[in-house]
Amino acid sequence: MRVTRALPFQSASFLGALPLSLIPFAPRELRAAALEAASLASRTLLYPAGMAQERCAPAPPAGAGEEDERVCPGSPPGGRRGKESAGGSGSREGEGCPPVLLLHGFIDNRSVFTLLRRSLVRNGWRDIRAFNYSPLTCDVRCAAERLAEYVEEVCESTGSRRIDVVGHSLGGLIARHYAQRMGGDARVRTLVTLGTPHSGTRVAPLMSAHPIVRQLRPDSDVIGELAAPAPGCRTRFVAFWSDLDQLMVPVETARLDHPDLDSRSVRVSGLGHLTLPAHWEVAAGVRRELAAGAPHRGERAGRTERGSSGAA
């Protein structure tokens, strides 16, 4: 069963730098463009700090995230931390959840998840890793192979049999290929994608000179492989897609509709592509999906589907 529901975004950015209330009479497209500009500036400043690959060190002891929770640097404006946490008491939301692996998009690095990562730490996730694949990557399959190696390192260092993955844009497609086509469903419990072209995107034809961009086209071999039957895939997929994502053409391509996959799509209203991993309400939605703990095929009988009644 596939369910789509919308996230009703309010007027403040998780970036903590550009409240939309400063331009209350602007069209929603202009508001989204302003947030995209702020997101681009933010990630440009943070990019050097995220260039080095993370090591797979052992997981921190319980309670190690409490200091981060008290310091609260870069909190959303206007004291929105309570709204960011589900039900206003999300500090222990991530207790009992498996490690989370963050996977960036094209020509980016792990720094894009700085604010999402902070949100997870504040809400009880103890073990969060980020994987950098090379900006010179030219093939989704090769990147998925490297991801598979890193996932094994994470599982070995943490003692976890399965992990959760959050992928932005191309990162979500790489993680899906690993989970769906390479047996990675044995390791990936939940895969959350943010603005990922699951059905391929027709944006920027002139960029198709790059091999990996050609693999993102709707008629590519990679997209065809992902559309093929995938019976028995154990990973739960959640696709966040935005109605103003300028890199997804059409925007619905970031939905995930596959008859063999345990998947659902969550519509995001009024945010652009770059803002998705850096908005406080998207972060709250990601946390809810990771903490859902929904049973998975082959692991527990009597699985129930979440309907669209839950507020995002």
CSV table of C-alpha atoms in Angstrom, one decimal:
chain,number,residue,atom,x,y,z
A,1,MET,CA,0.0,0.0,0.0
A,2,ARG,CA,1.3,3.4,-1.0
A,3,VAL,CA,0.2,6.5,0.8
A,4,THR,CA,0.9,10.1,0.0
A,5,ARG,CA,0.4,12.9,2.4
A,6,ALA,CA,1.5,16.5,2.6
A,7,LEU,CA,3.7,18.4,5.0
A,8,PRO,CA,2.1,21.8,5.7
A,9,PHE,CA,5.2,24.1,6.1
A,10,GLN,CA,5.0,27.1,8.3
A,11,SER,CA,6.9,30.4,7.9
A,12,ALA,CA,10.2,29.7,9.5
A,13,SER,CA,13.2,27.9,8.1
A,14,PHE,CA,15.2,25.2,9.8
A,15,LEU,CA,18.2,27.1,8.5
A,16,GLY,CA,17.6,29.6,11.4
A,17,ALA,CA,18.7,32.4,9.1
A,18,LEU,CA,15.8,33.4,6.8
A,19,PRO,CA,12.3,33.5,8.3
A,20,LEU,CA,9.7,33.5,5.5
A,21,SER,CA,7.7,36.0,7.5
A,22,LEU,CA,10.2,38.6,6.3
A,23,ILE,CA,8.5,38.4,2.9
A,24,PRO,CA,4.9,37.6,3.8
A,25,PHE,CA,3.4,38.9,0.6
A,26,ALA,CA,5.7,37.2,-1.8
A,27,PRO,CA,4.5,34.4,-4.0
A,28,ARG,CA,5.3,30.9,-2.7
A,29,GLU,CA,7.7,30.5,-5.6
A,30,LEU,CA,9.7,33.5,-4.5
A,31,ARG,CA,9.7,32.3,-0.9
A,32,ALA,CA,11.1,29.0,-2.1
A,33,ALA,CA,13.7,30.7,-4.2
A,34,ALA,CA,14.8,32.8,-1.2
A,35,LEU,CA,15.2,29.6,0.9
A,36,GLU,CA,17.1,28.0,-1.9
A,37,ALA,CA,19.6,30.9,-2.0
A,38,ALA,CA,20.0,30.7,1.8
A,39,SER,CA,20.6,26.9,1.5
A,40,LEU,CA,23.1,27.3,-1.2
A,41,ALA,CA,25.0,30.0,0.8
A,42,SER,CA,25.0,27.8,3.9
A,43,ARG,CA,26.3,24.7,2.2
A,44,THR,CA,29.0,26.7,0.4
A,45,LEU,CA,30.3,27.8,3.7
A,46,LEU,CA,30.0,24.3,5.2
A,47,TYR,CA,31.4,22.4,2.3
A,48,PRO,CA,35.1,22.4,3.3
A,49,ALA,CA,34.2,21.0,6.7
A,50,GLY,CA,32.6,18.0,5.1
A,51,MET,CA,35.2,17.0,2.6
A,52,ALA,CA,37.0,14.3,4.7
A,53,GLN,CA,35.5,10.9,4.9
A,54,GLU,CA,34.2,9.8,8.4
A,55,ARG,CA,35.8,6.9,10.1
A,56,CYS,CA,33.6,4.0,11.4
A,57,ALA,CA,34.5,4.5,15.1
A,58,PRO,CA,32.5,2.5,17.7
A,59,ALA,CA,29.2,3.9,18.7
A,60,PRO,CA,29.2,6.5,21.5
A,61,PRO,CA,27.9,5.4,24.9
A,62,ALA,CA,24.3,6.0,26.0
A,63,GLY,CA,23.8,9.6,27.1
A,64,ALA,CA,26.6,11.0,24.9
A,65,GLY,CA,24.1,13.1,23.0
A,66,GLU,CA,22.8,14.9,26.1
A,67,GLU,CA,25.4,17.7,26.0
A,68,ASP,CA,24.5,18.4,22.4
A,69,GLU,CA,20.9,18.7,23.5
A,70,ARG,CA,21.7,21.3,26.1
A,71,VAL,CA,24.0,23.4,23.9
A,72,CYS,CA,21.5,23.8,21.1
A,73,PRO,CA,23.6,25.8,18.6
A,74,GLY,CA,21.7,26.9,15.5
A,75,SER,CA,18.2,26.2,16.8
A,76,PRO,CA,15.3,27.1,14.6
A,77,PRO,CA,14.2,30.7,15.1
A,78,GLY,CA,11.5,31.8,17.6
A,79,GLY,CA,12.1,28.9,20.0
A,80,ARG,CA,10.8,26.3,17.6
A,81,ARG,CA,12.6,23.4,19.1
A,82,GLY,CA,9.5,22.2,20.7
A,83,LYS,CA,7.6,22.2,17.4
A,84,GLU,CA,10.5,20.5,15.8
A,85,SER,CA,10.2,17.6,18.3
A,86,ALA,CA,7.2,15.4,17.8
A,87,GLY,CA,4.7,16.2,20.4
A,88,GLY,CA,7.1,18.7,22.0
A,89,SER,CA,8.9,15.8,23.8
A,90,GLY,CA,11.2,14.4,21.1
A,91,SER,CA,14.5,14.3,23.0
A,92,ARG,CA,14.3,10.5,23.4
A,93,GLU,CA,12.5,9.9,20.1
A,94,GLY,CA,15.4,8.0,18.6
A,95,GLU,CA,16.1,5.6,21.5
A,96,GLY,CA,16.2,2.0,20.3
A,97,CYS,CA,16.5,3.0,16.7
A,98,PRO,CA,19.3,1.5,14.6
A,99,PRO,CA,22.3,3.6,13.3
A,100,VAL,CA,21.5,6.2,10.6
A,101,LEU,CA,23.6,6.6,7.5
A,102,LEU,CA,23.4,9.9,5.6
A,103,LEU,CA,24.1,10.0,1.9
A,104,HIS,CA,24.5,13.3,0.0
A,105,GLY,CA,23.6,14.2,-3.5
A,106,PHE,CA,25.5,15.1,-6.7
A,107,ILE,CA,28.6,17.3,-6.3
A,108,ASP,CA,28.0,17.6,-2.5
A,109,ASN,CA,29.3,16.1,0.7
A,110,ARG,CA,28.2,15.1,4.2
A,111,SER,CA,28.1,18.8,5.3
A,112,VAL,CA,24.7,19.1,3.6
A,113,PHE,CA,23.2,17.1,6.5
A,114,THR,CA,24.7,19.3,9.3
A,115,LEU,CA,21.3,20.5,10.5
A,116,LEU,CA,19.5,17.3,10.0
A,117,ARG,CA,22.2,15.5,11.9
A,118,ARG,CA,22.0,17.9,14.8
A,119,SER,CA,18.2,17.4,14.9
A,120,LEU,CA,18.7,13.6,15.2
A,121,VAL,CA,21.3,14.0,17.9
A,122,ARG,CA,19.1,16.3,20.0
A,123,ASN,CA,16.3,13.8,19.8
A,124,GLY,CA,18.0,10.6,21.0
A,125,TRP,CA,19.8,9.1,18.0
A,126,ARG,CA,23.2,8.0,19.3
A,127,ASP,CA,24.9,6.7,16.1
A,128,ILE,CA,24.8,8.8,13.0
A,129,ARG,CA,27.2,8.3,10.2
A,130,ALA,CA,27.7,10.0,6.8
A,131,PHE,CA,29.2,8.5,3.7
A,132,ASN,CA,31.1,10.7,1.1
A,133,TYR,CA,31.3,9.3,-2.4
A,134,SER,CA,33.6,11.0,-4.9
A,135,PRO,CA,32.3,14.1,-6.7
A,136,LEU,CA,33.9,12.5,-9.8
A,137,THR,CA,31.6,9.4,-9.5
A,138,CYS,CA,30.4,8.5,-13.0
A,139,ASP,CA,28.2,5.5,-12.3
A,140,VAL,CA,25.4,4.8,-9.8
A,141,ARG,CA,26.3,1.1,-9.7
A,142,CYS,CA,29.9,1.8,-8.7
A,143,ALA,CA,28.8,4.2,-6.0
A,144,ALA,CA,26.4,1.6,-4.7
A,145,GLU,CA,29.2,-0.9,-4.4
A,146,ARG,CA,31.2,1.5,-2.3
A,147,LEU,CA,28.2,2.2,-0.2
A,148,ALA,CA,27.8,-1.5,0.3
A,149,GLU,CA,31.3,-1.7,1.7
A,150,TYR,CA,30.8,1.2,4.0
A,151,VAL,CA,27.5,-0.2,5.3
A,152,GLU,CA,29.3,-3.4,6.3
A,153,GLU,CA,31.9,-1.3,8.1
A,154,VAL,CA,29.1,0.5,10.0
A,155,CYS,CA,27.4,-2.7,10.9
A,156,GLU,CA,30.7,-4.2,12.1
A,157,SER,CA,31.6,-1.1,14.2
A,158,THR,CA,28.2,-0.8,15.8
A,159,GLY,CA,27.2,-4.4,16.1
A,160,SER,CA,23.9,-3.7,14.3
A,161,ARG,CA,22.4,-6.1,11.9
A,162,ARG,CA,20.4,-3.4,10.0
A,163,ILE,CA,20.7,0.4,9.7
A,164,ASP,CA,18.5,3.2,8.4
A,165,VAL,CA,19.6,5.4,5.5
A,166,VAL,CA,18.6,9.0,4.5
A,167,GLY,CA,19.6,10.0,1.0
A,168,HIS,CA,19.3,13.3,-0.7
A,169,SER,CA,18.8,13.5,-4.5
A,170,LEU,CA,21.3,11.2,-6.2
A,171,GLY,CA,22.3,9.8,-2.8
A,172,GLY,CA,18.8,8.3,-2.5
A,173,LEU,CA,19.0,6.7,-5.9
A,174,ILE,CA,22.4,5.1,-5.0
A,175,ALA,CA,21.0,3.8,-1.7
A,176,ARG,CA,17.9,2.5,-3.5
A,177,HIS,CA,20.0,0.6,-6.0
A,178,TYR,CA,22.0,-0.9,-3.2
A,179,ALA,CA,18.9,-2.0,-1.3
A,180,GLN,CA,16.8,-3.1,-4.2
A,181,ARG,CA,19.3,-4.6,-6.7
A,182,MET,CA,22.3,-5.7,-4.6
A,183,GLY,CA,20.8,-7.5,-1.7
A,184,GLY,CA,21.2,-4.4,0.6
A,185,ASP,CA,17.7,-4.9,1.9
A,186,ALA,CA,19.3,-7.3,4.3
A,187,ARG,CA,21.1,-4.4,5.9
A,188,VAL,CA,18.8,-1.4,5.2
A,189,ARG,CA,15.7,-1.3,7.4
A,190,THR,CA,14.3,2.0,6.3
A,191,LEU,CA,15.4,4.2,3.4
A,192,VAL,CA,14.2,7.8,3.4
A,193,THR,CA,14.8,9.7,0.2
A,194,LEU,CA,14.7,13.5,-0.2
A,195,GLY,CA,14.1,14.8,-3.7
A,196,THR,CA,15.4,11.7,-5.4
A,197,PRO,CA,14.5,11.1,-9.1
A,198,HIS,CA,13.1,7.6,-8.7
A,199,SER,CA,11.6,7.7,-12.2
A,200,GLY,CA,14.3,9.9,-13.7
A,201,THR,CA,14.3,13.6,-14.4
A,202,ARG,CA,14.4,15.6,-17.6
A,203,VAL,CA,16.0,18.7,-16.1
A,204,ALA,CA,18.9,20.5,-17.7
A,205,PRO,CA,19.5,18.5,-21.0
A,206,LEU,CA,22.8,20.3,-21.5
A,207,MET,CA,24.2,18.6,-18.4
A,208,SER,CA,23.7,15.2,-19.9
A,209,ALA,CA,27.3,15.2,-21.0
A,210,HIS,CA,28.2,13.9,-17.6
A,211,PRO,CA,27.7,10.1,-17.4
A,212,ILE,CA,26.0,10.0,-14.1
A,213,VAL,CA,23.5,12.7,-15.2
A,214,ARG,CA,22.6,10.5,-18.1
A,215,GLN,CA,21.8,7.8,-15.7
A,216,LEU,CA,19.3,10.1,-14.1
A,217,ARG,CA,17.3,10.4,-17.3
A,218,PRO,CA,14.0,8.6,-17.4
A,219,ASP,CA,15.2,6.3,-20.3
A,220,SER,CA,18.5,5.2,-18.7
A,221,ASP,CA,19.5,1.7,-17.9
A,222,VAL,CA,19.7,2.5,-14.2
A,223,ILE,CA,16.1,3.8,-14.0
A,224,GLY,CA,15.0,0.7,-16.0
A,225,GLU,CA,16.7,-1.6,-13.5
A,226,LEU,CA,14.9,0.1,-10.6
A,227,ALA,CA,11.6,-0.2,-12.4
A,228,ALA,CA,12.1,-4.0,-12.8
A,229,PRO,CA,10.4,-6.5,-10.5
A,230,ALA,CA,11.8,-6.7,-6.9
A,231,PRO,CA,9.9,-9.4,-5.1
A,232,GLY,CA,10.7,-9.9,-1.5
A,233,CYS,CA,12.6,-6.6,-0.9
A,234,ARG,CA,12.7,-6.1,2.9
A,235,THR,CA,13.5,-2.4,3.0
A,236,ARG,CA,10.8,0.1,3.8
A,237,PHE,CA,11.0,3.1,1.5
A,238,VAL,CA,9.7,6.6,2.3
A,239,ALA,CA,10.1,9.3,-0.5
A,240,PHE,CA,9.8,13.0,0.4
A,241,TRP,CA,9.0,15.0,-2.8
A,242,SER,CA,8.3,18.7,-3.2
A,243,ASP,CA,5.9,20.5,-5.4
A,244,LEU,CA,8.5,23.2,-6.0
A,245,ASP,CA,11.6,21.0,-6.6
A,246,GLN,CA,13.1,22.7,-9.7
A,247,LEU,CA,15.5,19.7,-10.4
A,248,MET,CA,12.7,17.1,-10.6
A,249,VAL,CA,11.0,17.3,-13.9
A,250,PRO,CA,8.2,16.4,-13.5
A,251,VAL,CA,8.1,17.0,-9.7
A,252,GLU,CA,6.2,13.7,-9.2
A,253,THR,CA,9.3,11.8,-10.3
A,254,ALA,CA,10.6,12.0,-6.7
A,255,ARG,CA,7.6,9.9,-5.6
A,256,LEU,CA,8.3,6.2,-5.3
A,257,ASP,CA,5.6,4.0,-6.8
A,258,HIS,CA,6.7,0.4,-7.3
A,259,PRO,CA,4.3,-2.6,-6.9
A,260,ASP,CA,6.9,-4.8,-5.2
A,261,LEU,CA,8.2,-2.3,-2.7
A,262,ASP,CA,6.9,-1.4,0.8
A,263,SER,CA,6.9,2.3,0.0
A,264,ARG,CA,5.0,5.5,0.5
A,265,SER,CA,5.5,9.1,-0.6
A,266,VAL,CA,5.2,12.3,1.4
A,267,ARG,CA,4.5,15.5,-0.4
A,268,VAL,CA,6.4,18.6,0.8
A,269,SER,CA,4.8,21.9,-0.1
A,270,GLY,CA,6.7,25.1,-0.9
A,271,LEU,CA,10.4,24.0,-0.7
A,272,GLY,CA,13.1,23.7,-3.4
A,273,HIS,CA,15.5,21.0,-4.0
A,274,LEU,CA,18.5,22.3,-1.9
A,275,THR,CA,16.3,23.2,1.1
A,276,LEU,CA,14.9,19.7,1.6
A,277,PRO,CA,17.8,18.4,3.8
A,278,ALA,CA,18.0,21.7,5.7
A,279,HIS,CA,14.4,22.5,6.8
A,280,TRP,CA,13.3,21.9,10.4
A,281,GLU,CA,9.9,20.4,9.5
A,282,VAL,CA,11.4,18.0,6.9
A,283,ALA,CA,13.8,17.0,9.7
A,284,ALA,CA,10.9,16.3,12.0
A,285,GLY,CA,9.2,14.3,9.3
A,286,VAL,CA,12.4,12.2,8.7
A,287,ARG,CA,12.7,11.6,12.5
A,288,ARG,CA,9.1,10.3,12.6
A,289,GLU,CA,9.7,7.9,9.8
A,290,LEU,CA,12.9,6.6,11.3
A,291,ALA,CA,11.3,6.2,14.7
A,292,ALA,CA,8.1,4.6,13.3
A,293,GLY,CA,9.6,1.1,13.9
A,294,ALA,CA,7.1,-0.3,11.4
A,295,PRO,CA,7.3,-4.1,11.0
A,296,HIS,CA,8.9,-5.4,7.8
A,297,ARG,CA,8.2,-8.2,5.5
A,298,GLY,CA,9.7,-11.5,6.6
A,299,GLU,CA,10.4,-10.1,10.1
A,300,ARG,CA,7.0,-10.0,11.8
A,301,ALA,CA,3.5,-11.0,10.8
A,302,GLY,CA,0.5,-8.8,10.9
A,303,ARG,CA,2.0,-5.7,9.5
A,304,THR,CA,-0.3,-2.7,9.5
A,305,GLU,CA,-0.1,0.3,7.2
A,306,ARG,CA,0.0,3.9,8.5
A,307,GLY,CA,-2.8,5.9,6.9
A,308,SER,CA,-2.8,9.5,5.9
A,309,SER,CA,-4.5,10.6,9.1
A,310,GLY,CA,-1.3,11.3,11.0
A,311,ALA,CA,-0.3,14.9,10.9
A,312,ALA,CA,3.1,15.6,9.4
